[in-house]
Coordinates of C-alpha atoms and ligand atoms in Angstrom, one line a residue:
X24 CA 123.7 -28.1 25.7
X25 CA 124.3 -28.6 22.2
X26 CA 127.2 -28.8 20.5
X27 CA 128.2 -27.0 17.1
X28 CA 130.5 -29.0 15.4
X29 CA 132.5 -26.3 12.8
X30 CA 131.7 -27.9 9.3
X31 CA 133.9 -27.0 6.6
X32 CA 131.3 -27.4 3.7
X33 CA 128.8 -24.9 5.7
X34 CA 131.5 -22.8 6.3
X35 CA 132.7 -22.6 2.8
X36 CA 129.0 -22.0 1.7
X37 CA 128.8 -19.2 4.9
X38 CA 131.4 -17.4 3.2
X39 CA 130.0 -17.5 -0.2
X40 CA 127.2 -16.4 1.0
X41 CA 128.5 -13.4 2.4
X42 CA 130.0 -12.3 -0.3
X43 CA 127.3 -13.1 -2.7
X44 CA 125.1 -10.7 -0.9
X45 CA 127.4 -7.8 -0.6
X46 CA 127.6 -8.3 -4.8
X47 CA 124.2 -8.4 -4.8
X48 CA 123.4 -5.2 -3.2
X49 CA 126.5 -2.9 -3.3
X50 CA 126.8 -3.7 -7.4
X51 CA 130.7 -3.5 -8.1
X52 CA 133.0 -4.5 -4.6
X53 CA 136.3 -5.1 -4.6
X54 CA 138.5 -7.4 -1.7
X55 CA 138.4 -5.2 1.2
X56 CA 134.9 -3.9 0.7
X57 CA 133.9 -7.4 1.7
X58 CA 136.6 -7.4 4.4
X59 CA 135.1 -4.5 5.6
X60 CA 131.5 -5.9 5.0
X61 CA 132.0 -9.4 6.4
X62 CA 134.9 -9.0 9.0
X63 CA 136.1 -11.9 7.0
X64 CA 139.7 -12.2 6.6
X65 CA 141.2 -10.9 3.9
X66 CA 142.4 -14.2 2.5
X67 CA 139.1 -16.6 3.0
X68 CA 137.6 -13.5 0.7
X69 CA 140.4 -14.3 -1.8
X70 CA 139.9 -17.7 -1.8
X71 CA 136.0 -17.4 -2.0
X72 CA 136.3 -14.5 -4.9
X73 CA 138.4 -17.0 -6.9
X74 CA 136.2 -20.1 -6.7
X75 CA 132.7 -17.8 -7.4
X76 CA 134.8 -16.2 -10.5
X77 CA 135.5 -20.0 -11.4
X78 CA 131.8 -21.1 -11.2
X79 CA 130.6 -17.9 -13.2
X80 CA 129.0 -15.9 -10.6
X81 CA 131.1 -12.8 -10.6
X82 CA 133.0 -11.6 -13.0
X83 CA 136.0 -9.0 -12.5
X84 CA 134.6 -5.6 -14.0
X85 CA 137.6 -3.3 -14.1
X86 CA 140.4 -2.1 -11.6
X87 CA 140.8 0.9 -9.1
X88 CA 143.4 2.6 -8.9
X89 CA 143.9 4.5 -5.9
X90 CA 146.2 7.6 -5.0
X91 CA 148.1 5.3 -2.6
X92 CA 148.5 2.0 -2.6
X93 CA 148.1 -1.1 -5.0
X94 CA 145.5 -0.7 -8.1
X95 CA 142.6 -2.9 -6.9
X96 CA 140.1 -5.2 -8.9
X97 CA 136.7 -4.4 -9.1
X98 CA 134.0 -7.2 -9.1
X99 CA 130.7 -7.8 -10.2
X100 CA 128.0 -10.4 -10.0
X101 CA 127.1 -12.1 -13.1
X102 CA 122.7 -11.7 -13.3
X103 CA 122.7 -14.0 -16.3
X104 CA 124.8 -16.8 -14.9
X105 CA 121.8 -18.2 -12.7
X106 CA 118.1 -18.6 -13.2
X107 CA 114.9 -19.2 -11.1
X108 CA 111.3 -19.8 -12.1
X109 CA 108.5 -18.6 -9.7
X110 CA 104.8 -19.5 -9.5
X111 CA 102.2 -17.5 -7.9
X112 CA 99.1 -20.1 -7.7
X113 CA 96.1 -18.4 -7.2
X114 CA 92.6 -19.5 -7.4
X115 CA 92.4 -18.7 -11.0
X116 CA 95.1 -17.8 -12.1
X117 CA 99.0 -18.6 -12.7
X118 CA 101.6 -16.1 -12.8
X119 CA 105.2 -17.2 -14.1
X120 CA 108.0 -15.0 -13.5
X121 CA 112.0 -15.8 -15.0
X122 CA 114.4 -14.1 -12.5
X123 CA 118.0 -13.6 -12.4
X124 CA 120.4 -14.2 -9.8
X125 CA 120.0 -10.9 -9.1
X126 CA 116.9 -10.6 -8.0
X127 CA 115.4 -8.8 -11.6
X128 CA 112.4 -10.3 -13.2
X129 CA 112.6 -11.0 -16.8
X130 CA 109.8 -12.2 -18.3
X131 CA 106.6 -12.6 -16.7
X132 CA 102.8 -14.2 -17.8
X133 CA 100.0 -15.1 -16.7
X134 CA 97.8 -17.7 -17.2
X135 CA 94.0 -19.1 -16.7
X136 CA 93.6 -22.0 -14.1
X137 CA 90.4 -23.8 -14.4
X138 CA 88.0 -23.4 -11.8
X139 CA 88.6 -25.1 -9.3
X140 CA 91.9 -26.9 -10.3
X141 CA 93.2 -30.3 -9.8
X142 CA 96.5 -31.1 -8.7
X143 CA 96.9 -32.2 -11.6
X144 CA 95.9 -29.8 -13.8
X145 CA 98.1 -27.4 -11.7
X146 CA 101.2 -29.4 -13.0
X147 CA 100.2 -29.5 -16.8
X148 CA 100.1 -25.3 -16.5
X149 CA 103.5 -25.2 -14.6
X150 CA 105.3 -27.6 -17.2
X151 CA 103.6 -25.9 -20.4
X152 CA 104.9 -22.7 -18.6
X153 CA 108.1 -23.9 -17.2
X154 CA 108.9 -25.2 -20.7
X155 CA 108.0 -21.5 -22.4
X156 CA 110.2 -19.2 -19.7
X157 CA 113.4 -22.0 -19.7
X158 CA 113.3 -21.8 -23.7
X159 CA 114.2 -18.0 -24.0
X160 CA 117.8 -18.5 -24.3
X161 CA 118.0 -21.6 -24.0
X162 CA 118.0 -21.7 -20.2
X163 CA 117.5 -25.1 -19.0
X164 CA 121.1 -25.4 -17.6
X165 CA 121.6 -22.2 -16.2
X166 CA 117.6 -23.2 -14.2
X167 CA 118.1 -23.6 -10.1
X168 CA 115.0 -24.5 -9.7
X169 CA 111.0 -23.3 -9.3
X170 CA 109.4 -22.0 -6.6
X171 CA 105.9 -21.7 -6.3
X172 CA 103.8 -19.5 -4.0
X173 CA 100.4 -20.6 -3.2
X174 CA 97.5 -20.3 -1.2
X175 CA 97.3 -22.0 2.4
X176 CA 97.6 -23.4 4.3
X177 CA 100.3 -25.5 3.7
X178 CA 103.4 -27.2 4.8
X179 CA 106.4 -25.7 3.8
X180 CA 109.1 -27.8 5.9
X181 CA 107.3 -31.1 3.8
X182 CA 106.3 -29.8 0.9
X183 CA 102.4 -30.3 1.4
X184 CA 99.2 -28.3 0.5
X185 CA 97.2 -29.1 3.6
X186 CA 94.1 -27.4 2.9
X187 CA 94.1 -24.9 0.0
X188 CA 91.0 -21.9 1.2
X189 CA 88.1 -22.6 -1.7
X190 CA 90.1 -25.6 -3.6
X191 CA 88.0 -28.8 -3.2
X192 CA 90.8 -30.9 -4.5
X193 CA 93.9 -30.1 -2.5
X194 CA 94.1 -31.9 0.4
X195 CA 97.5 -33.4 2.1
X196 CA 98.8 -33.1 -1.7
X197 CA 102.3 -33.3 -1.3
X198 CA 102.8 -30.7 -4.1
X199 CA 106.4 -30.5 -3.9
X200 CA 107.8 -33.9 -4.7
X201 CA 104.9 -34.4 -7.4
X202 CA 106.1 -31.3 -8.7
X203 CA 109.6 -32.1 -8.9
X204 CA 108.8 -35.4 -10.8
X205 CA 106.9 -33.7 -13.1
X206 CA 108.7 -31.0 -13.7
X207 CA 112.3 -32.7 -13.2
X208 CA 113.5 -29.5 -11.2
X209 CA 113.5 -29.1 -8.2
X210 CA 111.0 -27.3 -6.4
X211 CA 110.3 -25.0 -3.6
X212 CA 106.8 -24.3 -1.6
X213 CA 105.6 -22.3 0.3
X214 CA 102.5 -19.9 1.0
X215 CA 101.9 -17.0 -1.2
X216 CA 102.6 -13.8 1.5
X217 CA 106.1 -15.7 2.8
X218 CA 107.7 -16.1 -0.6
X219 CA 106.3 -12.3 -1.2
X220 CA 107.9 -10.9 2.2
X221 CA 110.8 -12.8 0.5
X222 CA 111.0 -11.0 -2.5
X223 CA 110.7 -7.7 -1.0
X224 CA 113.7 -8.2 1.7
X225 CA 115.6 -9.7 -0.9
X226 CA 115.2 -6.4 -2.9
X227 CA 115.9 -4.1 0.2
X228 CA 118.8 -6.1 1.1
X229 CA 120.7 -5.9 5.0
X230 CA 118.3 -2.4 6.1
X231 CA 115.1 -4.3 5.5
X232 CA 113.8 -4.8 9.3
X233 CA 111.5 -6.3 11.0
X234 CA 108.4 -6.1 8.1
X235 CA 104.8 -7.4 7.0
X236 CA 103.5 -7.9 3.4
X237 CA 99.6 -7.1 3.5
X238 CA 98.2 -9.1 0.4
X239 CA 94.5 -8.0 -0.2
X240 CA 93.5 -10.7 -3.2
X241 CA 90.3 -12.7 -3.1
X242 CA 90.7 -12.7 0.8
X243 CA 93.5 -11.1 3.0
X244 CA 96.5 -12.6 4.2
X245 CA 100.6 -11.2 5.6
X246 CA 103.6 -13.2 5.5
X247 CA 106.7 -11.7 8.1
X248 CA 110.1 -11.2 8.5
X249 CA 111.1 -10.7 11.8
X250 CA 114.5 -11.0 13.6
X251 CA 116.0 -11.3 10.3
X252 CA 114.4 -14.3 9.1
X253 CA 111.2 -15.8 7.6
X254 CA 108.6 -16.2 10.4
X255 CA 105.9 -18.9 9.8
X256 CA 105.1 -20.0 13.0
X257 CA 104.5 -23.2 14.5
X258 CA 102.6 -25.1 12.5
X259 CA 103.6 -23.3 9.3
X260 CA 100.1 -21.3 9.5
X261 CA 101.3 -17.9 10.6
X262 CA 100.0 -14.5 8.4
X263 CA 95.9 -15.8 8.5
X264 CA 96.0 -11.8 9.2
X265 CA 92.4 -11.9 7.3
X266 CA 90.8 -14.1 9.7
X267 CA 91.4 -11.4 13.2
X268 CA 88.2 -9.9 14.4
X269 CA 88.1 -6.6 14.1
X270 CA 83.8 -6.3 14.6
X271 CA 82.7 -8.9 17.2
X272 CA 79.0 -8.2 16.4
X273 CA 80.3 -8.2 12.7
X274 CA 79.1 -10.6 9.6
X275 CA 79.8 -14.4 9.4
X276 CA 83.3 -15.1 8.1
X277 CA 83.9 -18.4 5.9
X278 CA 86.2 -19.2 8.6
X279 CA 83.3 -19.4 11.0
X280 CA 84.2 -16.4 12.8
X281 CA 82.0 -13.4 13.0
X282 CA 83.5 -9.9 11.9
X283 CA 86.8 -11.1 11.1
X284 CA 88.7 -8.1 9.0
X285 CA 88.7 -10.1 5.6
X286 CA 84.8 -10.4 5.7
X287 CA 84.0 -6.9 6.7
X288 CA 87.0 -5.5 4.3
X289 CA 85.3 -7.5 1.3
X290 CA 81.4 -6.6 2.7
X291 CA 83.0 -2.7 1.8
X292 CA 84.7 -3.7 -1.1
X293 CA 81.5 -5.1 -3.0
X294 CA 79.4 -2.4 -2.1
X295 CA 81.8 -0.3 -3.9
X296 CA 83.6 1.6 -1.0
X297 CA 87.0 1.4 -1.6
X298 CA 87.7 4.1 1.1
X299 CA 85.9 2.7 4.0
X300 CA 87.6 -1.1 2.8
X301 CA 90.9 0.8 2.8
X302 CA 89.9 2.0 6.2
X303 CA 89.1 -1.1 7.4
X304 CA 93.1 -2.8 6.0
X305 CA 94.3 0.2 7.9
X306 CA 92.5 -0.9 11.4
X307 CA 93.8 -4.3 10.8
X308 CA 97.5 -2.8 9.9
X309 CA 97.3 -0.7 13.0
X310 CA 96.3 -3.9 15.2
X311 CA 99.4 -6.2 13.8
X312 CA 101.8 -3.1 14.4
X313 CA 100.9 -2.6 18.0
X314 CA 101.8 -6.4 18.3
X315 CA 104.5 -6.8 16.6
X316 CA 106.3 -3.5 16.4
X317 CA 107.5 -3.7 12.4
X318 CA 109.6 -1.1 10.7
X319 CA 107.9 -1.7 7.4
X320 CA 104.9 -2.6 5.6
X321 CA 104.5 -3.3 2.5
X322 CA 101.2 -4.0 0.3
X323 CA 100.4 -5.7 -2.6
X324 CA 97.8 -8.3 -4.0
X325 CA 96.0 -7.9 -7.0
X326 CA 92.4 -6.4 -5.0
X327 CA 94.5 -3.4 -4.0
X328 CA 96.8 -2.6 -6.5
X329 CA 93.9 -1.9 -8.2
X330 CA 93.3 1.4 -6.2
X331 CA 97.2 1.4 -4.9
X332 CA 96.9 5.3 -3.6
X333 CA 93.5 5.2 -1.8
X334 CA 95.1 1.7 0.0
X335 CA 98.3 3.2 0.6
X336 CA 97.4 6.7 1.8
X337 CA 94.2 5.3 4.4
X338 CA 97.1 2.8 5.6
X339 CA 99.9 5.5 6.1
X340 CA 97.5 7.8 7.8
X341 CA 96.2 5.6 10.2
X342 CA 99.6 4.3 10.8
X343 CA 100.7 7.7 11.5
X344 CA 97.3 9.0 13.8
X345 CA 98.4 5.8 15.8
X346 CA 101.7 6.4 16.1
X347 CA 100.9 10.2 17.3
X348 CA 101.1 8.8 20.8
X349 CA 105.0 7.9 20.7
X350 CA 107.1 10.2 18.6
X351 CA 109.8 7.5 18.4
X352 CA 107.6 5.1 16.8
X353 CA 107.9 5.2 13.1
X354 CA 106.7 2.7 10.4
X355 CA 107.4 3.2 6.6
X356 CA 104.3 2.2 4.8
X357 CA 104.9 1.2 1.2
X358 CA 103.6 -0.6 -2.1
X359 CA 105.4 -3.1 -3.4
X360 CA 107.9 -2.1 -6.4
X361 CA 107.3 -5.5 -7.6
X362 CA 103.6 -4.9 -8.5
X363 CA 101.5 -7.8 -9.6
X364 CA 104.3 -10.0 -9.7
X365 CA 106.1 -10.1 -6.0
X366 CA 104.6 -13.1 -5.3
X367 CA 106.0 -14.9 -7.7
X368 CA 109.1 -12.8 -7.9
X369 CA 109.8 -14.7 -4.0
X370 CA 109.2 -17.9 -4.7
X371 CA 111.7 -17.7 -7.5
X372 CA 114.2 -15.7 -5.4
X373 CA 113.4 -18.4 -2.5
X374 CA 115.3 -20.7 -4.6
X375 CA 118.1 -18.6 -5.4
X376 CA 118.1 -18.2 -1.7
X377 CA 118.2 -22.1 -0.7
X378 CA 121.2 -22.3 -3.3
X379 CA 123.2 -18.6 -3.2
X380 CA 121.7 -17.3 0.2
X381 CA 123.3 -17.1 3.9
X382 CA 122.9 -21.1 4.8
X383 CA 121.1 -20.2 8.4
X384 CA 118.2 -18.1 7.1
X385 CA 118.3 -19.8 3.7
X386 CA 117.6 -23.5 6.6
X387 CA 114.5 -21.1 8.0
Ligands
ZN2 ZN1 87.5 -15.3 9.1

């Protein structure tokens, strides 16, 4: 059996946490609507409201003043009070995004990557960028951190790009640590699709449940949240959604595979039938729900939000043909709000997560 030793700094950090996120998504609170939100008692949410309105994060923003009872005061968070960077690394190209600590994306860019990029080359974009977004206002000490999102696969717990699809020079690279040298910030990794699932969550706060981010760009990949928490399986390798056959007798995949849905969604796509590639997304969406059971999916990548309503309405329908069969099965099917920039939105909100999130999913 294991023991769970009661440890006052996680504790304290539990607690800010919880209250942190009821700021986040209820916008003003006051005492007992935390009470009420946490079941914490009334005086650890005292204690925790005056050391977060010590270190900046919320801010009192007025006072209520009920029929009965004692006037009470109204918090707020304070967006502009903490800062993350995100990266989306994709084979081409570099998206930067500034976010707040709550969750709003401020600035964003994107930039050219060489053709198939070095490592180092990688780290000359991020700092040139890094140094741009931290300079508007003077941000640098207000700056968590940067998160980048990148192809895979990779090792998140380590910090390593194992084997980046179509990147001849990324190998074992232990991105993270070269990164945070470089960079002298520290830095958070993971694959594209997790820190997008991220973002989205995040966003959608405590109803967001068990839920799938399709990402259809240069190749087709999903990163989960299930049980309330990131899922990337074992070996860090989960959401290779692209690489499932969906046509056995079905064109060679570069994974080796014949018919896998990525190849026969991009055989569609080049011949110019964005329907039938749609269609095909929808088979694959239909296959993932009927094993995992999700309550939302959302889609994004830069291939599909070029045609967002032909992708979202083939994906909805066959979601709802499927679902025909069982009346109490019901998935909402949606594009992301985020657009173009989710990905990069969660790996910046990954790092306001490691720092200002709950301290058991933040671990994950
Ligand atoms: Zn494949």
């Amino acid at each position: 059996m294991t023991r769970v030793t009661a440890d006052v700094t996680f504790l304290r950090g539990y607690n800010q946490a919880l209250v942190m996120a009821v700021g986040r998504t209820a916008g003003t609170f006051e005492r007992a609507t935390v009470v009420e939100a946490t079941g914490l008692t009334p005086q650890a949410v005292s204690k925790v409201i005056a050391r977060l309105t010590a270190d900046g994060l919320i801010r009192p923003a007025g006072v209520r003043r009920p029929g009965i009872g004692k006037p009470a005061v109204v918090y707020e968070l304070v967006p502009d009070s903490r800062y993350a960077i995100g990266a989306h690394v994709a084979r081409r190209t570099l998206r930067l995004v500034l976010v707040d600590l709550a969750g709003t994306v401020h600035h964003s860019a994107v930039s050219p990557l060489p053709r198939d990029f070095t490592p180092e080359q990688l780290l000359d974009a991020l700092a040139t960028g890094v140094d741009t977004m931290a300079g508007v206002g003077d941000l640098r000490g207000r700056l968590t951190g940067l998160g980048i999102g990148m192809i895979g696969p990779l090792d998140h717990a380590n910090g390593l790009v194992r084997d980046a699809h179509g990147l001849r020079h990324w190998h074992d690279v232990p991105l993270r640590e070269i990164a945070e040298k470089h960079l002298g910030l520290p830095v958070h990794l993971d694959k594209d699709v997790t820190a997008g699932i991220t973002a989205e969550a995040w966003r959608h706060g405590a109803t967001f449940g068990d839920a799938a981010l399709i990402m259809v760009e240069s190749g087709i990949g999903a990163g989960f949240r299930l049980g309330g928490a990131t899922h990337r399986g074992a070996h860090t390798n989960a959401g290779e959604f692209g690489h499932t056959v969906v046509d056995l007798t079905g064109p060679r995949c570069v994974c080796g595979r014949h018919g896998c849905l990525e190849i026969v969604h991009q055989h569609a796509a080049e011949a110019g039938d964005v329907a039938h590639a749609a269609r095909v997304l929808a088979v694959g969406v239909v296959n993932l729900l009927q094993t995992l059971d999700l309550a939302h999916v959302v889609l994004a990548g830069a291939d599909l939000l070029r045609h967002p309503q032909t992708y979202l309405s083939a994906v909805t329908g066959a979601v709802q043909a499927d679902a025909r069969r069982a009346a109490w099965l019901s998935t909402r099917v949606t594009v992301s709000s985020l657009g173009a920039d989710v990905i990069a939105a969660g790996a910046a909100i990954q790092v306001l997560d490691q720092h200002y999130g709950i301290p058991a999913l933040a671990a994950s």
